[in-house]
XYZ file of C-alpha atoms in Angstrom:
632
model
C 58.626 -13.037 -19.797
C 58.911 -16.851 -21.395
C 61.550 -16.684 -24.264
C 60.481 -17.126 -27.557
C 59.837 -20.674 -28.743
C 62.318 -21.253 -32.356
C 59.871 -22.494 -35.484
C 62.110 -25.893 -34.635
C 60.245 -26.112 -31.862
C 56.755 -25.685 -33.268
C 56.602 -29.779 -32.799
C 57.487 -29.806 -29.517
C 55.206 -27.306 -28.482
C 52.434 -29.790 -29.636
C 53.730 -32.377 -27.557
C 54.382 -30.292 -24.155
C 50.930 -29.065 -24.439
C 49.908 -32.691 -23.799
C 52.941 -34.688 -22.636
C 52.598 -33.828 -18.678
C 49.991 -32.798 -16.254
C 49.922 -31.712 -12.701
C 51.739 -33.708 -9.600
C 51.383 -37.290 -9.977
C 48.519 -39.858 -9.189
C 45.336 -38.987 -10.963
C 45.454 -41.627 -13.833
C 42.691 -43.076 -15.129
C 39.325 -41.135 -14.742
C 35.773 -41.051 -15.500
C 35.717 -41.953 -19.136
C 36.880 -43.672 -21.993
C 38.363 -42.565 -25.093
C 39.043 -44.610 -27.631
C 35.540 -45.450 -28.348
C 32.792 -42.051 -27.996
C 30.044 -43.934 -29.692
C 26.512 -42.959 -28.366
C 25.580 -46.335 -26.763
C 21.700 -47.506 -26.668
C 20.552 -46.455 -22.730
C 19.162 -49.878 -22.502
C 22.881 -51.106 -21.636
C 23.748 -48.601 -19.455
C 25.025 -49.782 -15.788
C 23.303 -49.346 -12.619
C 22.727 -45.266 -11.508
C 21.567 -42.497 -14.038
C 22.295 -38.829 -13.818
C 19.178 -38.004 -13.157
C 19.093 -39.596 -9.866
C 21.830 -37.729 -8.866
C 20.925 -34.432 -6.617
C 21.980 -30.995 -7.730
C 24.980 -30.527 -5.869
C 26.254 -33.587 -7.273
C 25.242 -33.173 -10.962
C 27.132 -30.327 -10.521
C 30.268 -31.865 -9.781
C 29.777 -34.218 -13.043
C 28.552 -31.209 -15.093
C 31.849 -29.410 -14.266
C 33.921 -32.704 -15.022
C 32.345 -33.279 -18.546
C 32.483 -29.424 -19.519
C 36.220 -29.924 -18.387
C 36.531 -33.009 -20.312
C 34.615 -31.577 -23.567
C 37.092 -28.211 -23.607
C 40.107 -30.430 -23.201
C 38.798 -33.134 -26.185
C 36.892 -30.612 -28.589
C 33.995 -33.047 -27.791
C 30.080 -32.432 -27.241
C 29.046 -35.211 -24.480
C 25.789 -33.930 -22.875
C 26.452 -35.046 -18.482
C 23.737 -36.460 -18.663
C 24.722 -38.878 -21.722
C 28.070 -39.457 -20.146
C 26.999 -40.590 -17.046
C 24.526 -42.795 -17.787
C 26.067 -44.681 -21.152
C 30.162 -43.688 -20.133
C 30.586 -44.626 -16.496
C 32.001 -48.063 -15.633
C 30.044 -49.607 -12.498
C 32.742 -49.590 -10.037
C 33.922 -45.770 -10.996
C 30.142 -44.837 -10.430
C 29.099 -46.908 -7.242
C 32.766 -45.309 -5.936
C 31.856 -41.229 -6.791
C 28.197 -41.897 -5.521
C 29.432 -44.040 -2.116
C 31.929 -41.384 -1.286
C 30.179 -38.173 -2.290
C 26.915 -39.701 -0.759
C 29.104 -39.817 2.934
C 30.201 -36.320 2.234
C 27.041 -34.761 2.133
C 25.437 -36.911 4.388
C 28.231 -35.892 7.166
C 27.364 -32.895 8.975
C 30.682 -30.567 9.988
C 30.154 -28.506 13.158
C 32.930 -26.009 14.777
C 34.025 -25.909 18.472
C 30.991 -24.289 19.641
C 28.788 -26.691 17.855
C 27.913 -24.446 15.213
C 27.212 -25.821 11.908
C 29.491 -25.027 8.669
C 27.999 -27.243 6.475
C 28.329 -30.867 5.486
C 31.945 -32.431 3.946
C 31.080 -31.993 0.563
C 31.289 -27.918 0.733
C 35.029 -28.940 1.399
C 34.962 -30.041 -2.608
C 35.987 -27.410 -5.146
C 35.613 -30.122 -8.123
C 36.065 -33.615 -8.696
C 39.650 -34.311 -10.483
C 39.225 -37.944 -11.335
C 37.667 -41.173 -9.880
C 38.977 -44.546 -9.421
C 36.830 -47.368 -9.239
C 38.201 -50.864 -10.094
C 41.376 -50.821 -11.559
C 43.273 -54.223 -12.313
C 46.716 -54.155 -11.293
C 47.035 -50.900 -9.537
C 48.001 -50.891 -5.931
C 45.026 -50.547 -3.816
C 44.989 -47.029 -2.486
C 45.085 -45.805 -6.448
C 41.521 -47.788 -6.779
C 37.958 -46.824 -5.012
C 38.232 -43.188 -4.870
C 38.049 -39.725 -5.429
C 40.675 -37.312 -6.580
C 39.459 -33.401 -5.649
C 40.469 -30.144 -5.761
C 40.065 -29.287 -2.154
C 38.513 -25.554 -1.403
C 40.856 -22.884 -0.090
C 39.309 -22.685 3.375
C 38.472 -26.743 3.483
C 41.536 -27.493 5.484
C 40.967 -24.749 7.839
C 37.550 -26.241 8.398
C 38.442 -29.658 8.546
C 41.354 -28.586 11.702
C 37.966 -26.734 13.587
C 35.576 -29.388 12.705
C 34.653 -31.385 15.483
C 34.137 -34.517 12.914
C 37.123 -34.815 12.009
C 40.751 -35.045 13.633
C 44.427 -34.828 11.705
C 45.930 -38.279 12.719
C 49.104 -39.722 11.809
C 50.515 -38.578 8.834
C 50.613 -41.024 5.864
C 53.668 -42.817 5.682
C 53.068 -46.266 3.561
C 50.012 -45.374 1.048
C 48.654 -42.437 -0.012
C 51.825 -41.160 -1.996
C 51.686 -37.193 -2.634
C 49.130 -37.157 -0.429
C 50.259 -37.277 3.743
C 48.394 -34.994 5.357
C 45.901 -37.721 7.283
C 42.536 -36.320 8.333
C 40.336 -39.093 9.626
C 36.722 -39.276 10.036
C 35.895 -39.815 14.049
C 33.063 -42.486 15.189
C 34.761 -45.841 14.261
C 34.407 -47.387 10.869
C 33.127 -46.707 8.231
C 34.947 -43.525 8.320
C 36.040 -41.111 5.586
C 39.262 -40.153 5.135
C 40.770 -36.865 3.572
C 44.378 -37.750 2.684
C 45.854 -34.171 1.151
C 48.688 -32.836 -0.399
C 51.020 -30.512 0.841
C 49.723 -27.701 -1.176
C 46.498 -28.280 1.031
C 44.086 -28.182 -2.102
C 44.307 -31.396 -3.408
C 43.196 -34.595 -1.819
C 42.690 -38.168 -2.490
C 39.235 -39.312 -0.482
C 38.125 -42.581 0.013
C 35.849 -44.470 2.718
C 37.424 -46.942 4.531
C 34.723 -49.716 5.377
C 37.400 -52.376 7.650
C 39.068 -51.759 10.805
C 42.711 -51.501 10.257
C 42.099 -53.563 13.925
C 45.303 -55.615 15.303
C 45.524 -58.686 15.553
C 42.717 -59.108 13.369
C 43.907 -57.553 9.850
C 47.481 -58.850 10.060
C 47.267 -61.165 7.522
C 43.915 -60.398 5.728
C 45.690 -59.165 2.601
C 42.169 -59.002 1.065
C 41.290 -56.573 3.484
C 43.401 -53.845 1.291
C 41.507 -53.686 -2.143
C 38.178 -54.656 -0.417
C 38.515 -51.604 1.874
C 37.288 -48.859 -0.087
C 34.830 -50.862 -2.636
C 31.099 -50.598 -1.457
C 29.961 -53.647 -3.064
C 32.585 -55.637 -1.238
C 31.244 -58.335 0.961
C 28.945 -56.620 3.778
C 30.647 -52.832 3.116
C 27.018 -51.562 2.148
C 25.369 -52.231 5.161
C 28.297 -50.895 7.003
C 27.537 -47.523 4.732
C 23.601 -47.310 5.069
C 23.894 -47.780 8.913
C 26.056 -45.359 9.212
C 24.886 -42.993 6.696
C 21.461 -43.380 5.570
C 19.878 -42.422 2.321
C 21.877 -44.708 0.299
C 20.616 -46.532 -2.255
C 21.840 -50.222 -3.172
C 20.874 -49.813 -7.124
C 23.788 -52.345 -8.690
C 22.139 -55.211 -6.687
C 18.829 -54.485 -7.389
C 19.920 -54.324 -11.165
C 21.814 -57.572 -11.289
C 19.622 -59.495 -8.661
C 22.467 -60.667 -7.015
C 25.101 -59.331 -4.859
C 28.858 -58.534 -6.102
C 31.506 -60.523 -4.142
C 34.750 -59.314 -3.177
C 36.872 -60.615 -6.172
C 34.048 -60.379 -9.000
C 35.942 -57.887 -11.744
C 34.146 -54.980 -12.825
C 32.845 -56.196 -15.853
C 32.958 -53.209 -17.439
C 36.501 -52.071 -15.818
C 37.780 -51.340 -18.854
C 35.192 -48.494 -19.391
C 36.969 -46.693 -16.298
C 40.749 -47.241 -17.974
C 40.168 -45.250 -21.337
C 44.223 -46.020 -21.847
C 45.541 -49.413 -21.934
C 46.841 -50.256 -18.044
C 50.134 -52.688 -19.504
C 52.430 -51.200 -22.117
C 51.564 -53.281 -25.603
C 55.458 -54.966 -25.258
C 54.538 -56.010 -22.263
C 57.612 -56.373 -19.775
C 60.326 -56.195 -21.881
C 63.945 -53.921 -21.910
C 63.750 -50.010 -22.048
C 65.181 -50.173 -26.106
C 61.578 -52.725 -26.663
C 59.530 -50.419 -24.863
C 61.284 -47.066 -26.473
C 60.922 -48.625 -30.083
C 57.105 -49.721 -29.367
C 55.888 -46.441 -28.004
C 57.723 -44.245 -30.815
C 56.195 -47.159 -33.460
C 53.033 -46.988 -31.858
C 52.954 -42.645 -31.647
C 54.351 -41.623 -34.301
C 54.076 -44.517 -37.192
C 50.881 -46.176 -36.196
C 49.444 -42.655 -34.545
C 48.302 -44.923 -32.027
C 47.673 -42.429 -29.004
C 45.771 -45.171 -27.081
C 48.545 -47.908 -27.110
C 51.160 -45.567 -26.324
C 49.569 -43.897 -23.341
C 50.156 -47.532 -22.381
C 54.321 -46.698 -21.759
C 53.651 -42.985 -19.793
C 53.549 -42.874 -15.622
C 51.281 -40.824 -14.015
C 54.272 -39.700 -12.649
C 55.682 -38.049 -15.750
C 51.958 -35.537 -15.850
C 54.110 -33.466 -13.599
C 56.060 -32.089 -16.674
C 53.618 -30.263 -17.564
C 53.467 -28.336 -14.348
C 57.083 -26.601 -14.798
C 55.741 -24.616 -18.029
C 53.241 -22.539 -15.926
C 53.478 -19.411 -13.945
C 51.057 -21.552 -11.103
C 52.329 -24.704 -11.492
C 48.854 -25.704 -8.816
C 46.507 -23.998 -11.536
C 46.702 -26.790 -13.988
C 43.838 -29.257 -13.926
C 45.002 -32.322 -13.235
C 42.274 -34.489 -13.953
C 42.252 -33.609 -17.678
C 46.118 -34.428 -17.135
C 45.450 -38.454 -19.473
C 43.154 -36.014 -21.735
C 45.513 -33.436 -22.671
C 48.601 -35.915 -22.749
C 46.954 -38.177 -25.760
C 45.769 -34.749 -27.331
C 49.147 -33.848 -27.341
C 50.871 -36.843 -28.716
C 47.869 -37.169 -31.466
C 48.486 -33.261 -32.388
C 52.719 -34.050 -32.888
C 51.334 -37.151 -35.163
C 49.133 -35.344 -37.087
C 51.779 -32.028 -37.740
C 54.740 -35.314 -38.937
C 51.910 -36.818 -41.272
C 52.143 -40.072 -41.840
C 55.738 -42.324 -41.844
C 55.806 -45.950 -42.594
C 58.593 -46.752 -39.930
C 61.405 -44.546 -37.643
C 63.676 -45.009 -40.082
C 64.765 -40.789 -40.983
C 61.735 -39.861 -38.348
C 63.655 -40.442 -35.237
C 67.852 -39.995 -34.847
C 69.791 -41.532 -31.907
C 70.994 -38.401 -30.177
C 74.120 -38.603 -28.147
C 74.535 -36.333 -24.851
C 78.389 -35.893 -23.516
C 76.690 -35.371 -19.701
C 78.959 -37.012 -17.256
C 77.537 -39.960 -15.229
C 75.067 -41.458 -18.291
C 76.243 -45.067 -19.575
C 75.285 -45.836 -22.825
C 73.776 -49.057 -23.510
C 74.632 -51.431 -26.378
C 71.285 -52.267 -28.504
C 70.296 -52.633 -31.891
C 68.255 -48.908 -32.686
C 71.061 -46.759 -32.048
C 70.323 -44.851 -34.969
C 67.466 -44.042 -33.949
C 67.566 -43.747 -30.355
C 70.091 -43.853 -28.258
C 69.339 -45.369 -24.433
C 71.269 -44.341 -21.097
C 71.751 -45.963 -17.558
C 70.917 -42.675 -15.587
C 72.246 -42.879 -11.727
C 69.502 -41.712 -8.955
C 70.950 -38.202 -8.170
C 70.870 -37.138 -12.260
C 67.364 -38.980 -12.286
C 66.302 -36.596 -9.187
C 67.470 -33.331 -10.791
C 65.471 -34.144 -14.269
C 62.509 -35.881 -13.039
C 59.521 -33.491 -13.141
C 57.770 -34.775 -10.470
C 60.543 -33.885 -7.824
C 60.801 -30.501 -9.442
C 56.981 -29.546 -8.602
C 56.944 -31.257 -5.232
C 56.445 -28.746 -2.454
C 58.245 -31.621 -0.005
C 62.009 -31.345 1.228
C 64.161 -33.321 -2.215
C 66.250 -36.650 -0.441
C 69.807 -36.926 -1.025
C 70.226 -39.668 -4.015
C 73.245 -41.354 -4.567
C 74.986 -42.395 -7.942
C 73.308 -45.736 -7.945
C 72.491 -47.335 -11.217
C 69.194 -49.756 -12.533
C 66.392 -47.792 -11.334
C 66.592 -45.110 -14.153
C 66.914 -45.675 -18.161
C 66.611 -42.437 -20.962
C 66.071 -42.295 -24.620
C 67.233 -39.784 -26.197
C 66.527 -39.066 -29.800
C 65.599 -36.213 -32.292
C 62.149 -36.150 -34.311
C 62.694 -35.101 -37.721
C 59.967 -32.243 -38.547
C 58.995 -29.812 -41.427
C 60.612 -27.096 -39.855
C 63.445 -28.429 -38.110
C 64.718 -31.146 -35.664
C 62.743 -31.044 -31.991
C 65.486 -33.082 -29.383
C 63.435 -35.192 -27.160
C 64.652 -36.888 -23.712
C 62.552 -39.582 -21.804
C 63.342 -41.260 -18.717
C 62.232 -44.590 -18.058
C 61.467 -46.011 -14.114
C 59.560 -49.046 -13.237
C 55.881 -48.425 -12.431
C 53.448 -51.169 -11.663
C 55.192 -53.599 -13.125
C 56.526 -52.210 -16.168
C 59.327 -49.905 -17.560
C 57.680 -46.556 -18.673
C 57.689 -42.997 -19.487
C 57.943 -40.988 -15.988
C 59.493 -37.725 -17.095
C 60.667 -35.737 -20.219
C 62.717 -32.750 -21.797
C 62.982 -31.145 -25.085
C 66.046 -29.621 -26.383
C 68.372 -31.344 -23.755
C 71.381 -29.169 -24.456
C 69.530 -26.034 -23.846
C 71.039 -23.741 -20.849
C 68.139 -24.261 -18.547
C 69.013 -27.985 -18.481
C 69.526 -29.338 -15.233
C 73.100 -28.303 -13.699
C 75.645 -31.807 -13.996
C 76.119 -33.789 -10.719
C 79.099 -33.173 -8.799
C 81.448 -36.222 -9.664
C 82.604 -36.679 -6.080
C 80.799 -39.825 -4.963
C 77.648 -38.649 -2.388
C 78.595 -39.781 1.169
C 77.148 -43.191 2.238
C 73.614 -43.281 3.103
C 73.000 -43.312 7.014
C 72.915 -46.734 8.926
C 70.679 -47.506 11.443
C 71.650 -47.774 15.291
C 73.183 -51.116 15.308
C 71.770 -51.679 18.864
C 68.727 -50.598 17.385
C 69.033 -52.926 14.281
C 69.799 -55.565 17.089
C 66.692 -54.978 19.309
C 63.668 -54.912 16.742
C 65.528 -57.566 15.415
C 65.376 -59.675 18.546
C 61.814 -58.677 19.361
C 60.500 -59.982 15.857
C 62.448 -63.218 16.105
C 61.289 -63.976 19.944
C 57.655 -62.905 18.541
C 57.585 -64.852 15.220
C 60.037 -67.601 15.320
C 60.756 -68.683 18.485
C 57.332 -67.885 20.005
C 58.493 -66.272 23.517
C 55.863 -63.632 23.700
C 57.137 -63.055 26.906
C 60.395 -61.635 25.688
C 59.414 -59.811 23.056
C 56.555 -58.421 25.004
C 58.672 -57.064 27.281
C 60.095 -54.859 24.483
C 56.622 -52.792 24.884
C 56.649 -49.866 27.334
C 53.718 -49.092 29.001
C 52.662 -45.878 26.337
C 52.428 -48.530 23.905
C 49.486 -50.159 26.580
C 46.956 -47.307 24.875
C 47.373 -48.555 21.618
C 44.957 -51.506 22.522
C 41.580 -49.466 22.309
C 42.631 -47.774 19.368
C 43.282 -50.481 17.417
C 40.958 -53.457 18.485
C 38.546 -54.989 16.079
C 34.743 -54.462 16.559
C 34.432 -57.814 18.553
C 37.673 -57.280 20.870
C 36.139 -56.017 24.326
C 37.364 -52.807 25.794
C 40.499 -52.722 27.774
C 39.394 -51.800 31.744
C 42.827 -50.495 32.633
C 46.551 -50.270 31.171
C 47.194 -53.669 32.329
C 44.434 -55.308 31.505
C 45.448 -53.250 27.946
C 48.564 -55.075 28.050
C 47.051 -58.777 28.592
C 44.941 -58.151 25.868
C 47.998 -57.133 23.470
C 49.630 -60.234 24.897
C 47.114 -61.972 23.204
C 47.127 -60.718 20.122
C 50.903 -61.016 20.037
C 49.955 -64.780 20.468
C 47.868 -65.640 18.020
C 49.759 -63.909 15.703
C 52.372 -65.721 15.920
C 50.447 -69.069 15.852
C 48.952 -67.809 12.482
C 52.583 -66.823 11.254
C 53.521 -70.519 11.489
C 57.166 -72.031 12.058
C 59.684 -69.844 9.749
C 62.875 -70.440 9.915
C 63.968 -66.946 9.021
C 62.033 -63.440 9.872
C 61.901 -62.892 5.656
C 59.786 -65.830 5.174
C 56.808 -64.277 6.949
C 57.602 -60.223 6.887
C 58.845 -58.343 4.482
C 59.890 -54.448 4.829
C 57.637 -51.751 3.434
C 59.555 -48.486 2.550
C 58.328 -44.816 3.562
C 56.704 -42.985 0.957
C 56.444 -39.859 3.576
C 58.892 -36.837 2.187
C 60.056 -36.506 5.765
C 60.738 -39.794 6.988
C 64.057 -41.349 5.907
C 65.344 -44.919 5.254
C 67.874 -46.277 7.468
C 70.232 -49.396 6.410
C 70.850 -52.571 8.731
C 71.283 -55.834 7.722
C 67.677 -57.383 7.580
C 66.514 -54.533 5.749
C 64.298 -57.291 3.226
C 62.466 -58.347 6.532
C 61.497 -55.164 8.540
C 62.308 -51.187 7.539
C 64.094 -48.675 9.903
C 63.254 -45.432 9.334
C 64.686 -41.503 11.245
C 60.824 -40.034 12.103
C 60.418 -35.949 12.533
C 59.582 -35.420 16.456
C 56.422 -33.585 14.713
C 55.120 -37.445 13.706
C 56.509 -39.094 16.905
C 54.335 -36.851 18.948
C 50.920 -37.689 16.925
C 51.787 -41.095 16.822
C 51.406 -41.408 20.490
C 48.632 -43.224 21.601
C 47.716 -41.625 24.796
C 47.497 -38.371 22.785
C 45.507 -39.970 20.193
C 42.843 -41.700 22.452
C 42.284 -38.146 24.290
C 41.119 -36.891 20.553
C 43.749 -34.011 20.871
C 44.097 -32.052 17.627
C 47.638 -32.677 15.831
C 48.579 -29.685 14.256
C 50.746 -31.253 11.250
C 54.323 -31.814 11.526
C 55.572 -28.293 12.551
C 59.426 -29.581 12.862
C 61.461 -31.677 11.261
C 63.853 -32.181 13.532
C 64.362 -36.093 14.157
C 66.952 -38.482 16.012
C 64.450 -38.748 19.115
C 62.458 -42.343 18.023
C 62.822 -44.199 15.166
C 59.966 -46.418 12.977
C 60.207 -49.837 11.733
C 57.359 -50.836 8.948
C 56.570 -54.198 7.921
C 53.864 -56.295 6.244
C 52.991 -59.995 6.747
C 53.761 -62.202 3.033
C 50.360 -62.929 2.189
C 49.209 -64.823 -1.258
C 46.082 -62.879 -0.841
C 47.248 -58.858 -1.923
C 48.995 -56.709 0.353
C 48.259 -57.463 3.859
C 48.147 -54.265 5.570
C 51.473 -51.974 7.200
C 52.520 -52.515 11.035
C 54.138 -49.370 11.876
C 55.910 -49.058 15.216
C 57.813 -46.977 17.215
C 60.847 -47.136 18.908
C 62.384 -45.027 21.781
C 65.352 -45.232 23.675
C 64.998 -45.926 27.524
C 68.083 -45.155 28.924
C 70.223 -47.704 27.204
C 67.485 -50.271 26.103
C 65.259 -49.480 23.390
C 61.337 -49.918 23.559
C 58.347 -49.876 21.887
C 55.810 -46.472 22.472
C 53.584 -47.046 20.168
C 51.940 -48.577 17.189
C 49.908 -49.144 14.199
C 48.224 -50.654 11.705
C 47.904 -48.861 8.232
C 45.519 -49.510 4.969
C 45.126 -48.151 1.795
């Protein structure tokens, strides 16, 4: 049984019940909320409801009733999705749901068990355009997954578990892939196996081809991008093209959603803009408690901090995490409303110190009313929420300091004093909110850090460190594809037909395979220029898989050296991948057998997409098995 909540907690209770939501990544959704105003149908964007099958007003239906119960409001669907919806977040739920139901799923035998969609339990959120988040948080759909849908997808014969996640996709590694070439769909799931993050990928992820089209990323998943409709319609049919019909002209890869801002309904930059972790604190307090603002200060929370919410629940998986924005600004406005109305901080907040070894205080001028911390990584890892829900293995952090800031402070309430803790990371470009606490001296606080020093974290093989180093430098600088081809063992020779572009011809045999790579190798590195150094033209892309760890070595800034589980070094080869063998997930973690190395071209054009490649040791040389090429 919970213990009983104190009346000095009646406050806090307000804001838990909206301050955190579910495991991180859902963000913006469907609506808007700062402005509920019926709007005259004669502006509305592009699709109606109506249009819509049954199966698919259903999904909205169930959103909106979701949405309604969480706000107290009264939208009709119907309403909603014609005068609510911003064109991109509407052209991205119909494109994607329209391949799900339009893909037929069939078993071993060739029996049919439906179509893709029957995988869908309910839509969580969708992402259409969304300025300045990374591109595998825009052009999608958040679901809750069925609780037979993965079984299905491993006996489909449509689709195939490929290569874990290990770049993109955060939260979400478990890779299944649509089979048939592009367009494909791809299921990218959690490890609780119910929620998934599905998008249709409209480019080949083809090498040499996408190495430096750093377009390609956000243009991936968006089907009004360039020719991404016809790619849709020819391979599934039934679509219709109703934005282009509406505006008489086509929409261009960079046009901005005009109506983006209809898909963010919470500002996507904190109102300070990027300024120190005391500016930010100050502004979202002003802004939530003086102003009762909810809007702006949604502006300073993560998605990441949503997970908070998660730890106050028997079934931490039952909570619905696409009312997770809805519920947090609820939350917030409910604490305003129960503290009535304040013309400033001042006596509203108090700077609360905490005596918790390993915090730093830092000097700045609101002390009084709330105090701000350096926190290290490892005291950061025991209070963040979102490592607390995760179902993944927790990595070893170190006592670093600069990637983690708290505020602490009390709020001064009718019945009592509620102690509040936030901690502050950057996320997209800002300092904000990405985990809280109330009543930080309580006993079920997180346990202090041992103050013995963690041990070192683990270098990289310098012989290791020395060979991809070598190979990239006789690739990209000095321009001796000879040499650095030679790196490439003849496993790697497969990769060719996997990853070739739709106007690369077919390999006719492993060494034809290899000329072909040759090639590419070549023309690469006449498009990478003359750099003088390997960091001018790559730079390193960390692992974002919870089972694949960092390594150190000196050009870490140019290429990254990761340890890989045997589990993800035996789907990543390419022999086994070109059969169409089923991988079965990674069953052990066990690693020390191959390592990866991730990089990305510098492109002034977005993210160009991830090379991922493996490394084995031959005796006493190391080579290259395989490869990769990985978009959002």
């Amino acid at each position: 049984m919970r213990r009983a909540l104190s009346a000095a907690a009646a406050i806090a209770v307000a804001v838990v019940a909206g301050f955190a939501m579910g495991p991180a990544g859902m963000g913006p959704t469907f609506a808007r909320v700062a402005d509920q105003r019926p709007q005259d149908p004669s502006t509305q964007f592009g699709g109606a409801y109506a249009s819509l099958d049954a199966r698919r007003q259903a999904l909205v239906t169930n959103w909106v009733q979701r949405f309604n119960q969480t706000t107290r409001s009264s939208f009709a669907p119907e309403a909603f999705y014609d005068q609510e919806i911003s064109l991109s977040a509407k052209t991205t739920f119909e494109a994607v749901t329209h391949a799900l139901m339009t893909t037929a799923l069939t078993d071993a035998t060739g029996r049919s068990v439906g179509d893709a969609l029957t995988l869908v339990e309910r839509v969580e959120s969708v992402r259409g355009q969304v300025p300045g988040a990374p591109s595998d948080r825009q052009f999608r759909v958040f679901v809750r997954l069925t609780a037979s849908a993965i079984d299905t997808l491993d006996a489909s014969r449509e689709f195939l578990r490929r290569v874990d996640n290990g770049v993109y996709h955060k939260g979400y590694p478990m890779n299944y892939r649509g089979q048939g070439g592009t367009p494909s769909i791809q299921f990218s799931v959690a490890l609780d196996r119910r929620q998934a993050d599905v998008d249709v990928d409209y480019r080949s992820s083809s090498f040499p081809l996408s190495m430096f089209n750093g377009h390609l990323s956000s243009a991936n998943s968006d089907v009004r991008a360039g020719t991404n409709f016809d790619r849709h319609v020819n391979r599934w049919t039934g679509f219709r093209n109703w934005w282009r019909s509406f505006f008489g002209i086509g929409v261009s890869d960079g046009t901005r959603d005009a109506t983006a801002e209809k898909s963010v309904p919470f500002p996507v930059e904190p109102r300070a803009g990027d300024k120190t972790v005391d500016v930010m604190t100050g502004d979202f307090l002003t802004a939530w408690l003086v102003e009762g603002n909810t809007r702006e200060a949604m502006g300073y929370v993560s998605e990441r901090s949503y997970a908070c919410l998660a730890l106050d629940q028997d079934d931490p998986t039952t909570l619905d995490r696409g009312m997770a924005p809805f519920l947090l600004a609820s939350g917030l406005q409910a604490a305003r409303d129960a503290l009535g109305a304040h013309a400033s901080l001042d006596g509203l907040t108090v700077g609360v110190r905490l005596t918790r070894p390993g915090l730093r205080v830092v000097t700045q001028p609101r002390h009084a009313q709330f105090v701000v911390y350096e926190v290290p990584d490892d005291i950061a890892a025991n209070f963040d929420c979102e490592s607390r829900v995760s179902l993944a293995p927790a990595k070893r952090a170190g006592r670093t300091y600069g990637r983690y800031y708290g505020s602490t402070f009390y709020i001064q309430g009718p019945r009592g004093a509620v102690p509040m803790v936030l901690l502050w990371a950057r996320d997209r470009g800002f300092w904000r909110i990405v985990s809280w606490h109330t009543e930080p001296d309580a006993r079920d606080a997180p346990a202090p850090a041992p103050a013995s020093a963690p041990p070192p974290p683990m270098r990289a093989d310098p012989t290791l460190a020395a060979a991809a180093r070598d190979f990239l430098e006789n690739w990209l600088i000095r321009k001796d594809i000879n040499r650095a081809f030679d790196y490439l063992a003849p496993p790697a020779y497969a990769c060719y037909d996997l990853l070739r572009g739709p106007g690369q011809p077919p390999s006719a045999s492993p060494e034809d395979a290899a000329r072909l790579i040759r090639q590419g190798m070549t023309r690469v590195a006449q498009d990478a220029g003359s750099p003088a150094r390997l960091d001018v033209v790559i730079a390193a892309v960390a692992p974002v898989h919870p089972m694949v760890r960092l390594l150190s070595h000196p050009l870490a800034g140019a290429f990254a050296l990761t340890s890989v589980p045997d589990g993800i070094v035996r789907a990543a080869d390419c022999g086994t991948r070109a059969s169409g063998a089923k991988f079965d997930g990674v069953a052990g973690a066990q690693s020390g057998n191959a390592f990866g190395m991730n990089l990305r071209f510098r492109t002034s054009d977005g993210d160009a997409p991830v090379l991922r490649i493996l490394w084995v040791k031959d005796g006493s040389r190391w080579r290259i098995t395989a490869y990769d090429v990985e978009i959002p």
